[in-house]
PDB file of C-alpha atoms in Angstrom:
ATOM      1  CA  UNK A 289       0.000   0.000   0.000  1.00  0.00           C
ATOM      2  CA  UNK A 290       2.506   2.235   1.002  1.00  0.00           C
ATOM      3  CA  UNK A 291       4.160   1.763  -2.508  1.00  0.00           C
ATOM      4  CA  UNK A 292       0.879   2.097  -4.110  1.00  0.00           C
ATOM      5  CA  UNK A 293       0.797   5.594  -2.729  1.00  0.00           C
ATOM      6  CA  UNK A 294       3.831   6.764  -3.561  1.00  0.00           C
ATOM      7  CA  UNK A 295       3.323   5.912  -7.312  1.00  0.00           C
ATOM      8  CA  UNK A 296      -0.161   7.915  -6.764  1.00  0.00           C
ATOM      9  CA  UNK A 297       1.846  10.710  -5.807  1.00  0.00           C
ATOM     10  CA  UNK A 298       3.881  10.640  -9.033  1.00  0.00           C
ATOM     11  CA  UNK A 299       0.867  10.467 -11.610  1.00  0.00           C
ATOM     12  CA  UNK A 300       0.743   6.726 -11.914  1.00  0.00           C
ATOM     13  CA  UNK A 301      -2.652   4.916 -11.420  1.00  0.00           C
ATOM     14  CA  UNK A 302      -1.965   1.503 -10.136  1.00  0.00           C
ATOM     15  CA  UNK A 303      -4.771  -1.316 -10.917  1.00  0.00           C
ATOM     16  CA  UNK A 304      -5.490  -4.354  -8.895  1.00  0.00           C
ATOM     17  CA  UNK A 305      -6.044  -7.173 -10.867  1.00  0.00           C
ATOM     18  CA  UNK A 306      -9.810  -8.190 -11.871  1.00  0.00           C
ATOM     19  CA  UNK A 307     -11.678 -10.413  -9.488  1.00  0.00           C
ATOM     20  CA  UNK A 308     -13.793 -13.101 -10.304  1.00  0.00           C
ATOM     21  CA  UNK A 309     -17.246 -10.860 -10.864  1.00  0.00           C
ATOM     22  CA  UNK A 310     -15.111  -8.262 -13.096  1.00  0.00           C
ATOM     23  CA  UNK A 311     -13.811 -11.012 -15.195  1.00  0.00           C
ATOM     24  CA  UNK A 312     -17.687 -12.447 -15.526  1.00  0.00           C
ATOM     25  CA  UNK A 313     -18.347  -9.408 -16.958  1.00  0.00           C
ATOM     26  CA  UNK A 314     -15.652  -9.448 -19.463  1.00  0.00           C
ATOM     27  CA  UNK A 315     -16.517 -12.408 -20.755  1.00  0.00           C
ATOM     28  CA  UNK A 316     -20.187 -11.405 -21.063  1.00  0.00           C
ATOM     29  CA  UNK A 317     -20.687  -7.876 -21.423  1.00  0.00           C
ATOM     30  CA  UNK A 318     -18.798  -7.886 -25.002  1.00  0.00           C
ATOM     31  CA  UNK A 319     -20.468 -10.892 -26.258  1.00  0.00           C
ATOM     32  CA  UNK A 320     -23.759  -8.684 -25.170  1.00  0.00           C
ATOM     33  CA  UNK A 321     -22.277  -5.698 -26.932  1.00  0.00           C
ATOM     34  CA  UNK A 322     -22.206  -8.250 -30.641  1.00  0.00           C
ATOM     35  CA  UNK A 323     -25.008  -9.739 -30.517  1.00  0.00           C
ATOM     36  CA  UNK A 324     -23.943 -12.894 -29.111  1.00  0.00           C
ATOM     37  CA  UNK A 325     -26.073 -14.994 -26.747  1.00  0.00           C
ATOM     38  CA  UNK A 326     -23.990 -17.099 -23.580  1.00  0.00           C
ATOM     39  CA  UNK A 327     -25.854 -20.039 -22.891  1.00  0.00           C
ATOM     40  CA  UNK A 328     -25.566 -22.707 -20.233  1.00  0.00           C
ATOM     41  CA  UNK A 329     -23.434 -20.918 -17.700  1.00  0.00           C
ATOM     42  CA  UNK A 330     -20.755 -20.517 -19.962  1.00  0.00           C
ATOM     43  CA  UNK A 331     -18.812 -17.549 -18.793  1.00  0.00           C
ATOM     44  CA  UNK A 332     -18.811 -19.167 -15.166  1.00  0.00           C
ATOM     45  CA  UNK A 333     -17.218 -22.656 -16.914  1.00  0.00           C
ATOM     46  CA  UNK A 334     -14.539 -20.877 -18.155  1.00  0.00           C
ATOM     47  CA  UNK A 335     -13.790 -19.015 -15.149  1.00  0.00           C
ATOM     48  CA  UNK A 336     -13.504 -22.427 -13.047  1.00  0.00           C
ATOM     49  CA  UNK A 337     -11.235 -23.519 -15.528  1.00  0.00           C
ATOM     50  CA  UNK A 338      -9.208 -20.500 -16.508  1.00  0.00           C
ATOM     51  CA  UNK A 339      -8.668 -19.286 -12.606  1.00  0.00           C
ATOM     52  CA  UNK A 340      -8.018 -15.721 -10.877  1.00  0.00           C
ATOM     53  CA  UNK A 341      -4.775 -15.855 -11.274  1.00  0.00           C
ATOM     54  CA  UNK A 342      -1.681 -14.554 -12.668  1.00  0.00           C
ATOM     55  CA  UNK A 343      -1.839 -15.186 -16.760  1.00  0.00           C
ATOM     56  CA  UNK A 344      -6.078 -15.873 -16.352  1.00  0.00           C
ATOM     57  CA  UNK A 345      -6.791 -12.953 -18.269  1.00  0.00           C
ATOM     58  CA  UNK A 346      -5.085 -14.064 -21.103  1.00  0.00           C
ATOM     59  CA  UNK A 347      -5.943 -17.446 -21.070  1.00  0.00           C
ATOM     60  CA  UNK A 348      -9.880 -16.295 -20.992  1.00  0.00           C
ATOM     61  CA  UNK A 349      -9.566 -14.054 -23.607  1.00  0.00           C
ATOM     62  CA  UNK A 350      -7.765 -17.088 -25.723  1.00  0.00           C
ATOM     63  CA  UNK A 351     -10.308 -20.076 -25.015  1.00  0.00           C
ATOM     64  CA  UNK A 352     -13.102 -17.034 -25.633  1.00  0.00           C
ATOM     65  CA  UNK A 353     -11.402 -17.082 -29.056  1.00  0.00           C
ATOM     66  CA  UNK A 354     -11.823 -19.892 -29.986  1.00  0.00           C
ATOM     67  CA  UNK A 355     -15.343 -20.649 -28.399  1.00  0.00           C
ATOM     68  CA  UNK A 356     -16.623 -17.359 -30.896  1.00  0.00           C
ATOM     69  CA  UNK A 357     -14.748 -19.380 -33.773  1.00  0.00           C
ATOM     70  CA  UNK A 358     -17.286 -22.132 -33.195  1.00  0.00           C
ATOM     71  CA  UNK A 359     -20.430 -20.289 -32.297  1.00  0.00           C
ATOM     72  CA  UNK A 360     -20.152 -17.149 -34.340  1.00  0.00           C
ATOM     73  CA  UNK A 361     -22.095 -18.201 -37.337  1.00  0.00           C
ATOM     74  CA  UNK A 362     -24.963 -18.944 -34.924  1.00  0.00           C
ATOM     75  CA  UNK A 363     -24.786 -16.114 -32.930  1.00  0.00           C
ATOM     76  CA  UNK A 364     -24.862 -18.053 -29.629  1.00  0.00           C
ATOM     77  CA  UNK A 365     -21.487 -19.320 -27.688  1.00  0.00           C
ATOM     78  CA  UNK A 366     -22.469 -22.469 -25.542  1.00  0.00           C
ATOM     79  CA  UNK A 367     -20.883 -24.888 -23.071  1.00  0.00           C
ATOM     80  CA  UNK A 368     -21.543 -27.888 -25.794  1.00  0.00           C
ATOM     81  CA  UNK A 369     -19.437 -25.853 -28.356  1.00  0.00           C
ATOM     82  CA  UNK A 370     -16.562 -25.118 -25.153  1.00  0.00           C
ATOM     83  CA  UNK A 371     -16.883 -28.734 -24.296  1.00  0.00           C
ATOM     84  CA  UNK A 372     -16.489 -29.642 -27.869  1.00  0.00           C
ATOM     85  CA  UNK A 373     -12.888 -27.790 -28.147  1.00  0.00           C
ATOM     86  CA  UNK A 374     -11.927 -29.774 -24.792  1.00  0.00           C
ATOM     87  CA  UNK A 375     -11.967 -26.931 -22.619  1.00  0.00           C
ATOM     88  CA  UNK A 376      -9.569 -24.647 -21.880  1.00  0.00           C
ATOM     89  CA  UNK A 377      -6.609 -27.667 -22.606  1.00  0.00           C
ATOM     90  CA  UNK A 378      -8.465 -28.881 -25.575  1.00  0.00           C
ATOM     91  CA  UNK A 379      -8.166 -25.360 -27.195  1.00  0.00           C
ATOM     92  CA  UNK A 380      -4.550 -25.052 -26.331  1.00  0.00           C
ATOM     93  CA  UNK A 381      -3.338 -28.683 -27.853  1.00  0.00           C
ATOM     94  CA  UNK A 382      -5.397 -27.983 -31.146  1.00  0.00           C
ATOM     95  CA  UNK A 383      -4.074 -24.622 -31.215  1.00  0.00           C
ATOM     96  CA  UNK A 384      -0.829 -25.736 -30.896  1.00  0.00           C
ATOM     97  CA  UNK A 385      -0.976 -28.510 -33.049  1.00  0.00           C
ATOM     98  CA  UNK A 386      -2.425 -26.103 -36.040  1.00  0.00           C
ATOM     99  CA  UNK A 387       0.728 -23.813 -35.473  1.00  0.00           C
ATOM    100  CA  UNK A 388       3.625 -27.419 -35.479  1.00  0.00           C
ATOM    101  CA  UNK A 389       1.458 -28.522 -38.425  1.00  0.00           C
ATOM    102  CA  UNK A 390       2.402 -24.850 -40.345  1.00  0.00           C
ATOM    103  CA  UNK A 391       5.681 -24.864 -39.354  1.00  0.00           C
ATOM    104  CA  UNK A 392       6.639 -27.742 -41.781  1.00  0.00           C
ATOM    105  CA  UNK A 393       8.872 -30.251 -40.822  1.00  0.00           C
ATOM    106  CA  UNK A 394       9.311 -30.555 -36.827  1.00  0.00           C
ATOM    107  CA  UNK A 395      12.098 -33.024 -35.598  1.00  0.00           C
ATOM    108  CA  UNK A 396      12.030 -33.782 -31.827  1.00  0.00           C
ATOM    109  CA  UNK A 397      15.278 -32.303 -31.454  1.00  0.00           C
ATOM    110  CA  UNK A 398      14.428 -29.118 -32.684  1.00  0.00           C
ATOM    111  CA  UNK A 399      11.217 -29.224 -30.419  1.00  0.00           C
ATOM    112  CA  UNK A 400      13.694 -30.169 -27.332  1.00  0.00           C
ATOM    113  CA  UNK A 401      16.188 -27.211 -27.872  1.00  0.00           C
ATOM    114  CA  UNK A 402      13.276 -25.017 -28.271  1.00  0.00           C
ATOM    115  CA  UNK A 403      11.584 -26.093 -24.642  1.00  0.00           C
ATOM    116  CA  UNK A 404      14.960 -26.741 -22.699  1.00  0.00           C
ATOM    117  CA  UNK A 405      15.122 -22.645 -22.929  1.00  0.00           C
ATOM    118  CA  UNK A 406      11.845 -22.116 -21.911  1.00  0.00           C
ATOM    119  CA  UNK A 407      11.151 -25.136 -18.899  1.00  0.00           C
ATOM    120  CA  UNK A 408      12.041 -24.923 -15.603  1.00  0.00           C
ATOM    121  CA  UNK A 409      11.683 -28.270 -13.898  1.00  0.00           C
ATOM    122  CA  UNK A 410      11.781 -28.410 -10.120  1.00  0.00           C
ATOM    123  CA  UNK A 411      12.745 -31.530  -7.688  1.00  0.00           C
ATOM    124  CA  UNK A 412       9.054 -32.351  -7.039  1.00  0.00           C
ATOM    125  CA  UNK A 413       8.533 -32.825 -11.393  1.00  0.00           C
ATOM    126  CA  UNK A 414       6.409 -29.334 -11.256  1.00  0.00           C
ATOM    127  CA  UNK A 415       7.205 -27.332 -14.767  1.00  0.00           C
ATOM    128  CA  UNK A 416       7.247 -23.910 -14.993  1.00  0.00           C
ATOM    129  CA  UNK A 417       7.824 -21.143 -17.588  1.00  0.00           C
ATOM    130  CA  UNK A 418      10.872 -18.893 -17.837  1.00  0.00           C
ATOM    131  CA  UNK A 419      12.064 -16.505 -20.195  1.00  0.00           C
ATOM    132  CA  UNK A 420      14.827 -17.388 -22.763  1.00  0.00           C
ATOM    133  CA  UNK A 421      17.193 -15.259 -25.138  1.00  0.00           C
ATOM    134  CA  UNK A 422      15.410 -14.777 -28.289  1.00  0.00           C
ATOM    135  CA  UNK A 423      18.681 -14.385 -29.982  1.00  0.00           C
ATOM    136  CA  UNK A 424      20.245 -17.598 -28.897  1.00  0.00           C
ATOM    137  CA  UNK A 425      16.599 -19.636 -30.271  1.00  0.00           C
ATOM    138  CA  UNK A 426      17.362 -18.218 -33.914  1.00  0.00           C
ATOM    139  CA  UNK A 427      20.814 -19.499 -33.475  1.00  0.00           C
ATOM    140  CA  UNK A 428      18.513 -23.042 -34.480  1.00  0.00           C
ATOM    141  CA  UNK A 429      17.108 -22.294 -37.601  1.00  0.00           C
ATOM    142  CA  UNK A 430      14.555 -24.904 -37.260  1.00  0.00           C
ATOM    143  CA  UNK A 431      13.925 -24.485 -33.297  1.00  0.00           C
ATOM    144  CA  UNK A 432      13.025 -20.675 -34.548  1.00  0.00           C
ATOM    145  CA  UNK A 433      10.675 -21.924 -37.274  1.00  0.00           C
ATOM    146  CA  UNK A 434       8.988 -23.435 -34.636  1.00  0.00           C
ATOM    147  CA  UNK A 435       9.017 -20.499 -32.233  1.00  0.00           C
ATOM    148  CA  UNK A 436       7.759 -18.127 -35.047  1.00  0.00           C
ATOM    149  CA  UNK A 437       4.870 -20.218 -35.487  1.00  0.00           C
ATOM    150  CA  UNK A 438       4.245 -20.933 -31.419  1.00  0.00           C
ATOM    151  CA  UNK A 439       4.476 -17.117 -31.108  1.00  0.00           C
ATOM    152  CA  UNK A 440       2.039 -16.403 -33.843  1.00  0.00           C
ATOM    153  CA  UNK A 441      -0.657 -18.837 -32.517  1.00  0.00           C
ATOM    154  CA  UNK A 442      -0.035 -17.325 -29.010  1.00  0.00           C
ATOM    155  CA  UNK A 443       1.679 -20.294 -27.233  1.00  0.00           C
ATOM    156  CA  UNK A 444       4.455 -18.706 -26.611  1.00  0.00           C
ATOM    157  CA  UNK A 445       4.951 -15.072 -26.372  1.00  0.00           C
ATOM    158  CA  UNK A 446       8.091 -12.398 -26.775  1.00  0.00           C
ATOM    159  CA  UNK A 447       8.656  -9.718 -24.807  1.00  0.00           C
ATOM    160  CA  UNK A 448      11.921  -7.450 -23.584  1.00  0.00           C
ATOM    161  CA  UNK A 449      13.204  -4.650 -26.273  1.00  0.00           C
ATOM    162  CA  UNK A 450      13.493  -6.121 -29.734  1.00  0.00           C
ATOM    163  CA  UNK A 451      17.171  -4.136 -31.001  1.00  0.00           C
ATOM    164  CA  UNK A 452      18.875  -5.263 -27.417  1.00  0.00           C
ATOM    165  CA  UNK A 453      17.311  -7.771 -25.557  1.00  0.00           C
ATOM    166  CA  UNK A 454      14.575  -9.845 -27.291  1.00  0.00           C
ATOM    167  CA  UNK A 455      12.520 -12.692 -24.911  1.00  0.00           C
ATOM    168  CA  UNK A 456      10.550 -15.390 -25.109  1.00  0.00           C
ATOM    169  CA  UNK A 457       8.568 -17.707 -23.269  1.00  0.00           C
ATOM    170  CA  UNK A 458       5.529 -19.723 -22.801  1.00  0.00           C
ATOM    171  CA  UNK A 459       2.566 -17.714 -22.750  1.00  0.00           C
ATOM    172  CA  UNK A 460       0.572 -19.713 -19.693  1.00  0.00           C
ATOM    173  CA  UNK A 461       1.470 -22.754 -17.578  1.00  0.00           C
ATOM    174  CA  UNK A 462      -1.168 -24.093 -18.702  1.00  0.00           C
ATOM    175  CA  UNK A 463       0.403 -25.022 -21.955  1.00  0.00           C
ATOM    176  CA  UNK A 464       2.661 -27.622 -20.230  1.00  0.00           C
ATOM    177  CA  UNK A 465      -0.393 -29.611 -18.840  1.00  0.00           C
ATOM    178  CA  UNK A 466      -2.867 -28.906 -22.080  1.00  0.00           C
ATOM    179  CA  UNK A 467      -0.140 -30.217 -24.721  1.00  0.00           C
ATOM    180  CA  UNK A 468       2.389 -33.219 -24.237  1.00  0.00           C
TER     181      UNK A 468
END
């Protein structure tokens, strides 16, 4: 708090992260806004399943994504077409499965230097994310033809300042448990 107030002081306006009613309304107050119709308690489903968390804001707005792909044409988004994807992990395999399947030719190799930068595996087996030099992943031709298309189907994400230091990583946890 005390921290808080000092950026106050300063002109910044510090944000606390949505709770759990906030992010029930941004799942359904846009679909409202176009038209669409949530059926069957969807927007509460995905909540369970994305979490309050760190990264759940992201992962909503991707499994929202691809729920509207399969219920835009009828204007309604319902649990049958969320269950249909596989949930939250269902979306994130198929999604990353599309982007392997335009990246050509994938050898397990390539795939391993690619996610021995970007897993951190603790005693207890528990992965986690961490960031890895951009630079040193295009030192692999093919592990970076493989990033490029993870990055552009939002599995993994870049990030630091593109001339000097250039990231990447996973873009959610959830991507170690959703894919194998």
């Amino acid at each position: 708090p005390a921290l808080a107030q000092l950026f106050r002081g300063r002109g910044y306006f510090l944000l606390d992260p949505p709770g759990p009613l906030a992010l029930v309304d941004m799942i359904r107050r846009p679909a409202q806004l176009a038209g669409l119709e949530l059926k069957d308690d969807l927007s509460e489903r995905i909540l369970k399943d994305t979490g309050t968390g760190g990264g759940a804001l992201a992962l909503m707005a991707f499994v929202l994504h691809e729920v509207y792909q399969c219920g835009k044409d009828s204007g309604r988004l319902t649990l049958q077409d969320y269950e249909a994807l596989g949930g939250v992990s269902g979306a994130i395999k198929a999604q990353a499965e599309r982007a392997l399947q335009s990246a050509g030719q994938t050898d397990e190799r390539s795939m391993q230097a690619l996610f021995s930068s970007l897993v951190e595996v603790s005693d207890q087996g528990v992965a986690t994310r961490r960031r890895a030099d951009l630079g040193e992943i295009r030192k692999n031709p093919s592990a970076a033809r493989v990033a490029d298309a993870l990055v552009d189907a939002r599995i993994l994400v870049t990030g630091g300042e593109p001339e000097r230091d250039p990231t990447i990583e996973v873009a959610h946890e959830a991507v170690f448990s959703a894919w194998p």
